[in-house]
């Protein structure tokens, strides 16, 4: 299907308009003060095609922190640094019915690795696999990679959010020390968490994440430059894990109703990659009970139906 | 890609040959005597295209019992009888890291429905939703539907396996009574399990399941007759759930490495549906630790790579 | 301390009076209709001394079903039939923080026996160990033993409660089939549960259970006849398990605050055995959230304090 | 029973001799290097009567670290500082079937407090309740109290063990941060753990712990000086919790077979308090699978039988 620009812009405008009412149903994240000050009425969408064209509507320039969307970034960086085989010897690729910050299965089933890289325990492990002399070098690698795949050199962390994450990160410390105690996690716990908290705090807008999604949809090649940044295999692995584990405990339902590889964050963003078609970035900080943007999901559902985007 | 018949047949022959050695690595199911008598060296494959053409190699005529593959059948029948909304108000659509016969999450998390229809608890619930005056009528509905979507009127249950399932089905009785006690399951437990045990015991060959898979790949229309048997929506739901939950605790890894919606059974069969491409049925009773045909997975992996079948 | 009869009667009268208000705080058991029709204002107490003297106050003649108190009976009968070593090779003697009808630890930790004989799973196993040609013979053994240790030949089951237990016993069926499937439970599940449901439905009054408790306090010898019915060792095992596991999830708190080996039932009874001192039976069908008689516990607490009955 | 000194000494000598062979069955603790260097052949016992007389045999002067026995100390200090009601609003008094360092129930059941003060999570909470300006002041309170109730001013921490505990304490850090994240634990995690690690590292001998046990047996009064150090109520609470939770996952079996309130530590010590009779300290670093001194338990069993010490 050839996407005519005029039609596309009109479609995105109407998608924003049609789903605006859903922003009233959810709640913005409140576990750290800075997130709770987000404007629940914000709603934005951006589409990046594989030809590098971009269409947007709504609050597509408003910045938000990546939060769990950054787990996709550190997974890619870790695979680039250590190879896929090595990474998946340390973290699994199976979906789990447990919560994103659950510690239970690590204990009860005596697993020697976290279920997958999209739950906190798994993302902490992938952060530990990024190479670098010190914390700063490791995080700079994540940041540089993020800037490259968004084509946006101004991306940086939100210092306030970062400090808040650090101050309230006790559950993540518990996960990390548990894995350290079991030999699952190597390295200094504080250092690993520093990288983790920082990557969660990187600020982006809809356009940025739609570009990352477009690169993934384009099998690892940046649509705007033709540069390959990850292999086709890495790109496929990432998209697959986004389908089975990307939307917290709502991944199965999202796959059935929308059918697009996607990763959400409690900052309100959803990064959705339609293989061989397009990248989509949506933003709406009002969340459902599972932690996903409530109007964001509705917009993706409408777009998936209108453009027949489901991979199934 | 246009599949030339000669090339296809050659490919399937070499796939069988290349992966035969893997049959030595696993073990046939042993929880009931009749399954443990299966010949571990058997290996078969059949492909049904959306044009209705069929290509096969190896032991593609050898019969085996559907076992968990039948969960896909009862899910479709239940959706036809009760509607998708109604069915999914009683069973979830989320993947779970717990085993197929786990009772834990029903108790610990106090869920009011099983995670998904591919675990035993969920399949028992879908069986309970099939309409009919009595057990016989309900099972006949499952059997008739199976005969229709395979185009094979000779399909029937293996009486010996059925009786064995019934004799050794205490864990499933536990699941059913647990759900009955919690109000999740309605109706007579023995009756519901009768349908469940019977559907697990339906005997098929690779060709039969490749045809069901082709119908799903064809969005609900039988390739050989053009008859629509389920709606496009039902077909999409089924394929999605096969991706996230179809291969027991190995679903995530299967999705990453192979990327085809599939459902396996401990009888040794795997039914794999490549959307808009083809249906594939493989059979190899030697299982890996998760309960999936060990050489069957390897064959699908080779085929997926050769023909670029991954949906991701 | 020598218990003067007049003082004792006065003490019991005031205990009833002082704690009557607590009957307003709880709720009668409601999982079966017949239990929910109990009068929440009932409150009775009976003390049987090691010399065979009996003192009572309140509704000490009102009948109620033993429910979980019967688990002590079947444990004694099983030990008489099979020996303590044999019994405890099939059921543990450790307290558990899980609920009385939990199935989790049987699955998750893959235990080969239930934690202890006071949770449902454990009591079902002890019932399975009672010897007899058939269900009727086995239950008659339990009933005869109960009549003997209460000195009350008129004890029988409440037919209505028994049928209700049977009708609503799905959770217990789940436990039994789970254990059958795991090889923990032997024999026919329906038969074992028949004995279990029947023993739960035996009707007693405060006096009856105070006599059983007195026999236990007297190291296995009936105070009124001098007849030894169980060995000193069996008597000690029973009392120990009552301390660690007798009061559901409140056993620890009961031990700290009251310090008397005791077993409660959702029928409202509590059987408390003060080693070398006396047996106490209390009855009050209004239960706290854990399933223990709310005013019954308060009465035992007052009595324990007044008479210095704690074993600690 | 009046304990004749000559008889008592002979009894203890033969208890050591009879149970020495059991030291060959277990293993010394190995999770930190310094513990693994303990001599598995050591075996000592000391009895302190309520009159302050002491009888000993074997390696009763050999020092070992208190480890989990110190949980009893911090519990007493916390109750002295904050009152029993306050303490038990923050930590439960129920036994649990889970391991001493389990995190599961804190998460799965969403409990707002650890099950009891004898598991690590509970002991960490009691340490956090000890009052003091800083870590040093808090630990000094624990140390001073230990010196007082042992009448031994030379007790101090084993610096090497303390540093090892600190270095390998990741599981305890996980527990503490988990509770911090859930609001169960207040204060600085590192500070609380410092107190915890230090108290575990206090070095004692059999005599020391037999004296603490004698004080508890004497309802809170030091036998040798008549000084009351804790109230009768606190003494009773401690003994009760020792019965239900003192011997790790073996508490129920220990209660049945031996029937004495006791607390063990992986350093090889067991502190056993026979109410109104005596305190007993045993030491044998060879442990069974649950973490209890294997020959130590056997010695207590023989002594309990010989002197009829069971409280049941």
mmCIF file with all atom_site columns, N, CA and C in Angstrom, chain B residues 229-269:
data_model
loop_
_atom_site.group_PDB
_atom_site.id
_atom_site.type_symbol
_atom_site.label_atom_id
_atom_site.label_alt_id
_atom_site.label_comp_id
_atom_site.label_asym_id
_atom_site.label_entity_id
_atom_site.label_seq_id
_atom_site.pdbx_PDB_ins_code
_atom_site.Cartn_x
_atom_site.Cartn_y
_atom_site.Cartn_z
_atom_site.occupancy
_atom_site.B_iso_or_equiv
_atom_site.pdbx_formal_charge
_atom_site.auth_seq_id
_atom_site.auth_comp_id
_atom_site.auth_asym_id
_atom_site.auth_atom_id
_atom_site.pdbx_PDB_model_num
ATOM 1   N N  . UNK B 1 229 ? -14.670 -21.070 7.035  1.00 0.00 ? 229 UNK B N  1
ATOM 2   C CA . UNK B 1 229 ? -15.127 -21.837 8.204  1.00 0.00 ? 229 UNK B CA 1
ATOM 3   C C  . UNK B 1 229 ? -15.053 -21.033 9.505  1.00 0.00 ? 229 UNK B C  1
ATOM 4   N N  . UNK B 1 230 ? -14.151 -20.078 9.548  1.00 0.00 ? 230 UNK B N  1
ATOM 5   C CA . UNK B 1 230 ? -14.122 -19.155 10.692 1.00 0.00 ? 230 UNK B CA 1
ATOM 6   C C  . UNK B 1 230 ? -13.858 -17.750 10.140 1.00 0.00 ? 230 UNK B C  1
ATOM 7   N N  . UNK B 1 231 ? -14.204 -16.772 10.943 1.00 0.00 ? 231 UNK B N  1
ATOM 8   C CA . UNK B 1 231 ? -14.012 -15.391 10.481 1.00 0.00 ? 231 UNK B CA 1
ATOM 9   C C  . UNK B 1 231 ? -12.529 -15.042 10.473 1.00 0.00 ? 231 UNK B C  1
ATOM 10  N N  . UNK B 1 232 ? -12.214 -13.969 9.779  1.00 0.00 ? 232 UNK B N  1
ATOM 11  C CA . UNK B 1 232 ? -10.829 -13.523 9.740  1.00 0.00 ? 232 UNK B CA 1
ATOM 12  C C  . UNK B 1 232 ? -10.347 -13.171 11.154 1.00 0.00 ? 232 UNK B C  1
ATOM 13  N N  . UNK B 1 233 ? -11.231 -12.579 11.931 1.00 0.00 ? 233 UNK B N  1
ATOM 14  C CA . UNK B 1 233 ? -10.855 -12.194 13.296 1.00 0.00 ? 233 UNK B CA 1
ATOM 15  C C  . UNK B 1 233 ? -10.495 -13.416 14.152 1.00 0.00 ? 233 UNK B C  1
ATOM 16  N N  . UNK B 1 234 ? -11.344 -14.434 14.088 1.00 0.00 ? 234 UNK B N  1
ATOM 17  C CA . UNK B 1 234 ? -11.070 -15.654 14.860 1.00 0.00 ? 234 UNK B CA 1
ATOM 18  C C  . UNK B 1 234 ? -9.739  -16.263 14.406 1.00 0.00 ? 234 UNK B C  1
ATOM 19  N N  . UNK B 1 235 ? -9.545  -16.271 13.103 1.00 0.00 ? 235 UNK B N  1
ATOM 20  C CA . UNK B 1 235 ? -8.297  -16.818 12.568 1.00 0.00 ? 235 UNK B CA 1
ATOM 21  C C  . UNK B 1 235 ? -7.093  -16.037 13.093 1.00 0.00 ? 235 UNK B C  1
ATOM 22  N N  . UNK B 1 236 ? -7.215  -14.716 13.144 1.00 0.00 ? 236 UNK B N  1
ATOM 23  C CA . UNK B 1 236 ? -6.096  -13.903 13.606 1.00 0.00 ? 236 UNK B CA 1
ATOM 24  C C  . UNK B 1 236 ? -5.834  -14.126 15.100 1.00 0.00 ? 236 UNK B C  1
ATOM 25  N N  . UNK B 1 237 ? -6.904  -14.202 15.877 1.00 0.00 ? 237 UNK B N  1
ATOM 26  C CA . UNK B 1 237 ? -6.755  -14.447 17.313 1.00 0.00 ? 237 UNK B CA 1
ATOM 27  C C  . UNK B 1 237 ? -6.014  -15.759 17.558 1.00 0.00 ? 237 UNK B C  1
ATOM 28  N N  . UNK B 1 238 ? -6.450  -16.785 16.846 1.00 0.00 ? 238 UNK B N  1
ATOM 29  C CA . UNK B 1 238 ? -5.838  -18.094 17.034 1.00 0.00 ? 238 UNK B CA 1
ATOM 30  C C  . UNK B 1 238 ? -4.350  -18.055 16.714 1.00 0.00 ? 238 UNK B C  1
ATOM 31  N N  . UNK B 1 239 ? -3.993  -17.447 15.586 1.00 0.00 ? 239 UNK B N  1
ATOM 32  C CA . UNK B 1 239 ? -2.577  -17.395 15.205 1.00 0.00 ? 239 UNK B CA 1
ATOM 33  C C  . UNK B 1 239 ? -1.748  -16.586 16.211 1.00 0.00 ? 239 UNK B C  1
ATOM 34  N N  . UNK B 1 240 ? -2.336  -15.509 16.699 1.00 0.00 ? 240 UNK B N  1
ATOM 35  C CA . UNK B 1 240 ? -1.604  -14.693 17.676 1.00 0.00 ? 240 UNK B CA 1
ATOM 36  C C  . UNK B 1 240 ? -1.320  -15.484 18.941 1.00 0.00 ? 240 UNK B C  1
ATOM 37  N N  . UNK B 1 241 ? -2.336  -16.169 19.427 1.00 0.00 ? 241 UNK B N  1
ATOM 38  C CA . UNK B 1 241 ? -2.164  -16.950 20.659 1.00 0.00 ? 241 UNK B CA 1
ATOM 39  C C  . UNK B 1 241 ? -1.187  -18.104 20.434 1.00 0.00 ? 241 UNK B C  1
ATOM 40  N N  . UNK B 1 242 ? -1.165  -18.637 19.213 1.00 0.00 ? 242 UNK B N  1
ATOM 41  C CA . UNK B 1 242 ? -0.177  -19.673 18.902 1.00 0.00 ? 242 UNK B CA 1
ATOM 42  C C  . UNK B 1 242 ? 1.248   -19.109 19.029 1.00 0.00 ? 242 UNK B C  1
ATOM 43  N N  . UNK B 1 243 ? 1.451   -17.884 18.597 1.00 0.00 ? 243 UNK B N  1
ATOM 44  C CA . UNK B 1 243 ? 2.790   -17.289 18.709 1.00 0.00 ? 243 UNK B CA 1
ATOM 45  C C  . UNK B 1 243 ? 3.200   -17.103 20.164 1.00 0.00 ? 243 UNK B C  1
ATOM 46  N N  . UNK B 1 244 ? 2.304   -16.530 20.960 1.00 0.00 ? 244 UNK B N  1
ATOM 47  C CA . UNK B 1 244 ? 2.707   -16.192 22.325 1.00 0.00 ? 244 UNK B CA 1
ATOM 48  C C  . UNK B 1 244 ? 2.653   -17.385 23.279 1.00 0.00 ? 244 UNK B C  1
ATOM 49  N N  . UNK B 1 245 ? 1.811   -18.380 22.974 1.00 0.00 ? 245 UNK B N  1
ATOM 50  C CA . UNK B 1 245 ? 1.592   -19.461 23.940 1.00 0.00 ? 245 UNK B CA 1
ATOM 51  C C  . UNK B 1 245 ? 1.602   -20.865 23.344 1.00 0.00 ? 245 UNK B C  1
ATOM 52  N N  . UNK B 1 246 ? 1.927   -21.023 22.085 1.00 0.00 ? 246 UNK B N  1
ATOM 53  C CA . UNK B 1 246 ? 1.699   -22.305 21.434 1.00 0.00 ? 246 UNK B CA 1
ATOM 54  C C  . UNK B 1 246 ? 2.712   -23.398 21.689 1.00 0.00 ? 246 UNK B C  1
ATOM 55  N N  . UNK B 1 247 ? 3.915   -23.016 22.088 1.00 0.00 ? 247 UNK B N  1
ATOM 56  C CA . UNK B 1 247 ? 4.976   -24.023 22.196 1.00 0.00 ? 247 UNK B CA 1
ATOM 57  C C  . UNK B 1 247 ? 5.410   -24.215 23.654 1.00 0.00 ? 247 UNK B C  1
ATOM 58  N N  . UNK B 1 248 ? 4.429   -24.333 24.540 1.00 0.00 ? 248 UNK B N  1
ATOM 59  C CA . UNK B 1 248 ? 4.732   -24.494 25.959 1.00 0.00 ? 248 UNK B CA 1
ATOM 60  C C  . UNK B 1 248 ? 5.725   -23.410 26.421 1.00 0.00 ? 248 UNK B C  1
ATOM 61  N N  . UNK B 1 249 ? 6.653   -23.788 27.311 1.00 0.00 ? 249 UNK B N  1
ATOM 62  C CA . UNK B 1 249 ? 7.604   -22.819 27.864 1.00 0.00 ? 249 UNK B CA 1
ATOM 63  C C  . UNK B 1 249 ? 8.709   -22.452 26.879 1.00 0.00 ? 249 UNK B C  1
ATOM 64  N N  . UNK B 1 250 ? 8.551   -22.871 25.645 1.00 0.00 ? 250 UNK B N  1
ATOM 65  C CA . UNK B 1 250 ? 9.571   -22.599 24.639 1.00 0.00 ? 250 UNK B CA 1
ATOM 66  C C  . UNK B 1 250 ? 9.028   -21.623 23.588 1.00 0.00 ? 250 UNK B C  1
ATOM 67  N N  . UNK B 1 251 ? 7.851   -21.058 23.860 1.00 0.00 ? 251 UNK B N  1
ATOM 68  C CA . UNK B 1 251 ? 7.181   -20.219 22.863 1.00 0.00 ? 251 UNK B CA 1
ATOM 69  C C  . UNK B 1 251 ? 8.035   -19.023 22.458 1.00 0.00 ? 251 UNK B C  1
ATOM 70  N N  . UNK B 1 252 ? 8.659   -18.380 23.446 1.00 0.00 ? 252 UNK B N  1
ATOM 71  C CA . UNK B 1 252 ? 9.450   -17.194 23.140 1.00 0.00 ? 252 UNK B CA 1
ATOM 72  C C  . UNK B 1 252 ? 10.642  -17.532 22.253 1.00 0.00 ? 252 UNK B C  1
ATOM 73  N N  . UNK B 1 253 ? 11.312  -18.581 22.596 1.00 0.00 ? 253 UNK B N  1
ATOM 74  C CA . UNK B 1 253 ? 12.480  -18.982 21.830 1.00 0.00 ? 253 UNK B CA 1
ATOM 75  C C  . UNK B 1 253 ? 12.078  -19.407 20.421 1.00 0.00 ? 253 UNK B C  1
ATOM 76  N N  . UNK B 1 254 ? 10.988  -20.125 20.311 1.00 0.00 ? 254 UNK B N  1
ATOM 77  C CA . UNK B 1 254 ? 10.487  -20.554 18.995 1.00 0.00 ? 254 UNK B CA 1
ATOM 78  C C  . UNK B 1 254 ? 10.151  -19.340 18.141 1.00 0.00 ? 254 UNK B C  1
ATOM 79  N N  . UNK B 1 255 ? 9.525   -18.346 18.757 1.00 0.00 ? 255 UNK B N  1
ATOM 80  C CA . UNK B 1 255 ? 9.172   -17.131 18.012 1.00 0.00 ? 255 UNK B CA 1
ATOM 81  C C  . UNK B 1 255 ? 10.431  -16.429 17.506 1.00 0.00 ? 255 UNK B C  1
ATOM 82  N N  . UNK B 1 256 ? 11.444  -16.344 18.357 1.00 0.00 ? 256 UNK B N  1
ATOM 83  C CA . UNK B 1 256 ? 12.682  -15.667 17.958 1.00 0.00 ? 256 UNK B CA 1
ATOM 84  C C  . UNK B 1 256 ? 13.395  -16.430 16.839 1.00 0.00 ? 256 UNK B C  1
ATOM 85  N N  . UNK B 1 257 ? 13.506  -17.735 16.999 1.00 0.00 ? 257 UNK B N  1
ATOM 86  C CA . UNK B 1 257 ? 14.313  -18.497 16.049 1.00 0.00 ? 257 UNK B CA 1
ATOM 87  C C  . UNK B 1 257 ? 13.569  -18.916 14.793 1.00 0.00 ? 257 UNK B C  1
ATOM 88  N N  . UNK B 1 258 ? 12.258  -19.018 14.882 1.00 0.00 ? 258 UNK B N  1
ATOM 89  C CA . UNK B 1 258 ? 11.490  -19.557 13.756 1.00 0.00 ? 258 UNK B CA 1
ATOM 90  C C  . UNK B 1 258 ? 10.425  -18.565 13.288 1.00 0.00 ? 258 UNK B C  1
ATOM 91  N N  . UNK B 1 259 ? 9.733   -17.956 14.259 1.00 0.00 ? 259 UNK B N  1
ATOM 92  C CA . UNK B 1 259 ? 8.844   -16.857 13.897 1.00 0.00 ? 259 UNK B CA 1
ATOM 93  C C  . UNK B 1 259 ? 7.575   -17.239 13.153 1.00 0.00 ? 259 UNK B C  1
ATOM 94  N N  . UNK B 1 260 ? 7.069   -18.431 13.409 1.00 0.00 ? 260 UNK B N  1
ATOM 95  C CA . UNK B 1 260 ? 5.820   -18.873 12.776 1.00 0.00 ? 260 UNK B CA 1
ATOM 96  C C  . UNK B 1 260 ? 4.821   -19.256 13.863 1.00 0.00 ? 260 UNK B C  1
ATOM 97  N N  . UNK B 1 261 ? 3.573   -18.799 13.750 1.00 0.00 ? 261 UNK B N  1
ATOM 98  C CA . UNK B 1 261 ? 2.551   -19.248 14.698 1.00 0.00 ? 261 UNK B CA 1
ATOM 99  C C  . UNK B 1 261 ? 2.455   -20.762 14.667 1.00 0.00 ? 261 UNK B C  1
ATOM 100 N N  . UNK B 1 262 ? 2.565   -21.399 15.817 1.00 0.00 ? 262 UNK B N  1
ATOM 101 C CA . UNK B 1 262 ? 2.584   -22.859 15.839 1.00 0.00 ? 262 UNK B CA 1
ATOM 102 C C  . UNK B 1 262 ? 2.005   -23.401 17.132 1.00 0.00 ? 262 UNK B C  1
ATOM 103 N N  . UNK B 1 263 ? 1.501   -24.622 17.051 1.00 0.00 ? 263 UNK B N  1
ATOM 104 C CA . UNK B 1 263 ? 1.048   -25.322 18.264 1.00 0.00 ? 263 UNK B CA 1
ATOM 105 C C  . UNK B 1 263 ? 1.561   -26.746 18.225 1.00 0.00 ? 263 UNK B C  1
ATOM 106 N N  . UNK B 1 264 ? 2.141   -27.159 19.341 1.00 0.00 ? 264 UNK B N  1
ATOM 107 C CA . UNK B 1 264 ? 2.694   -28.503 19.421 1.00 0.00 ? 264 UNK B CA 1
ATOM 108 C C  . UNK B 1 264 ? 1.846   -29.380 20.338 1.00 0.00 ? 264 UNK B C  1
ATOM 109 N N  . UNK B 1 265 ? 2.074   -30.664 20.271 1.00 0.00 ? 265 UNK B N  1
ATOM 110 C CA . UNK B 1 265 ? 1.430   -31.610 21.170 1.00 0.00 ? 265 UNK B CA 1
ATOM 111 C C  . UNK B 1 265 ? 2.425   -32.696 21.549 1.00 0.00 ? 265 UNK B C  1
ATOM 112 N N  . UNK B 1 266 ? 2.234   -33.305 22.730 1.00 0.00 ? 266 UNK B N  1
ATOM 113 C CA . UNK B 1 266 ? 3.200   -34.313 23.155 1.00 0.00 ? 266 UNK B CA 1
ATOM 114 C C  . UNK B 1 266 ? 3.101   -35.611 22.352 1.00 0.00 ? 266 UNK B C  1
ATOM 115 N N  . UNK B 1 267 ? 2.124   -35.681 21.450 1.00 0.00 ? 267 UNK B N  1
ATOM 116 C CA . UNK B 1 267 ? 2.072   -36.806 20.525 1.00 0.00 ? 267 UNK B CA 1
ATOM 117 C C  . UNK B 1 267 ? 3.161   -36.708 19.473 1.00 0.00 ? 267 UNK B C  1
ATOM 118 N N  . UNK B 1 268 ? 3.803   -35.531 19.403 1.00 0.00 ? 268 UNK B N  1
ATOM 119 C CA . UNK B 1 268 ? 4.911   -35.355 18.463 1.00 0.00 ? 268 UNK B CA 1
ATOM 120 C C  . UNK B 1 268 ? 4.607   -34.442 17.293 1.00 0.00 ? 268 UNK B C  1
ATOM 121 N N  . UNK B 1 269 ? 3.369   -33.976 17.207 1.00 0.00 ? 269 UNK B N  1
ATOM 122 C CA . UNK B 1 269 ? 2.988   -33.112 16.093 1.00 0.00 ? 269 UNK B CA 1
ATOM 123 C C  . UNK B 1 269 ? 3.246   -31.636 16.382 1.00 0.00 ? 269 UNK B C  1
#
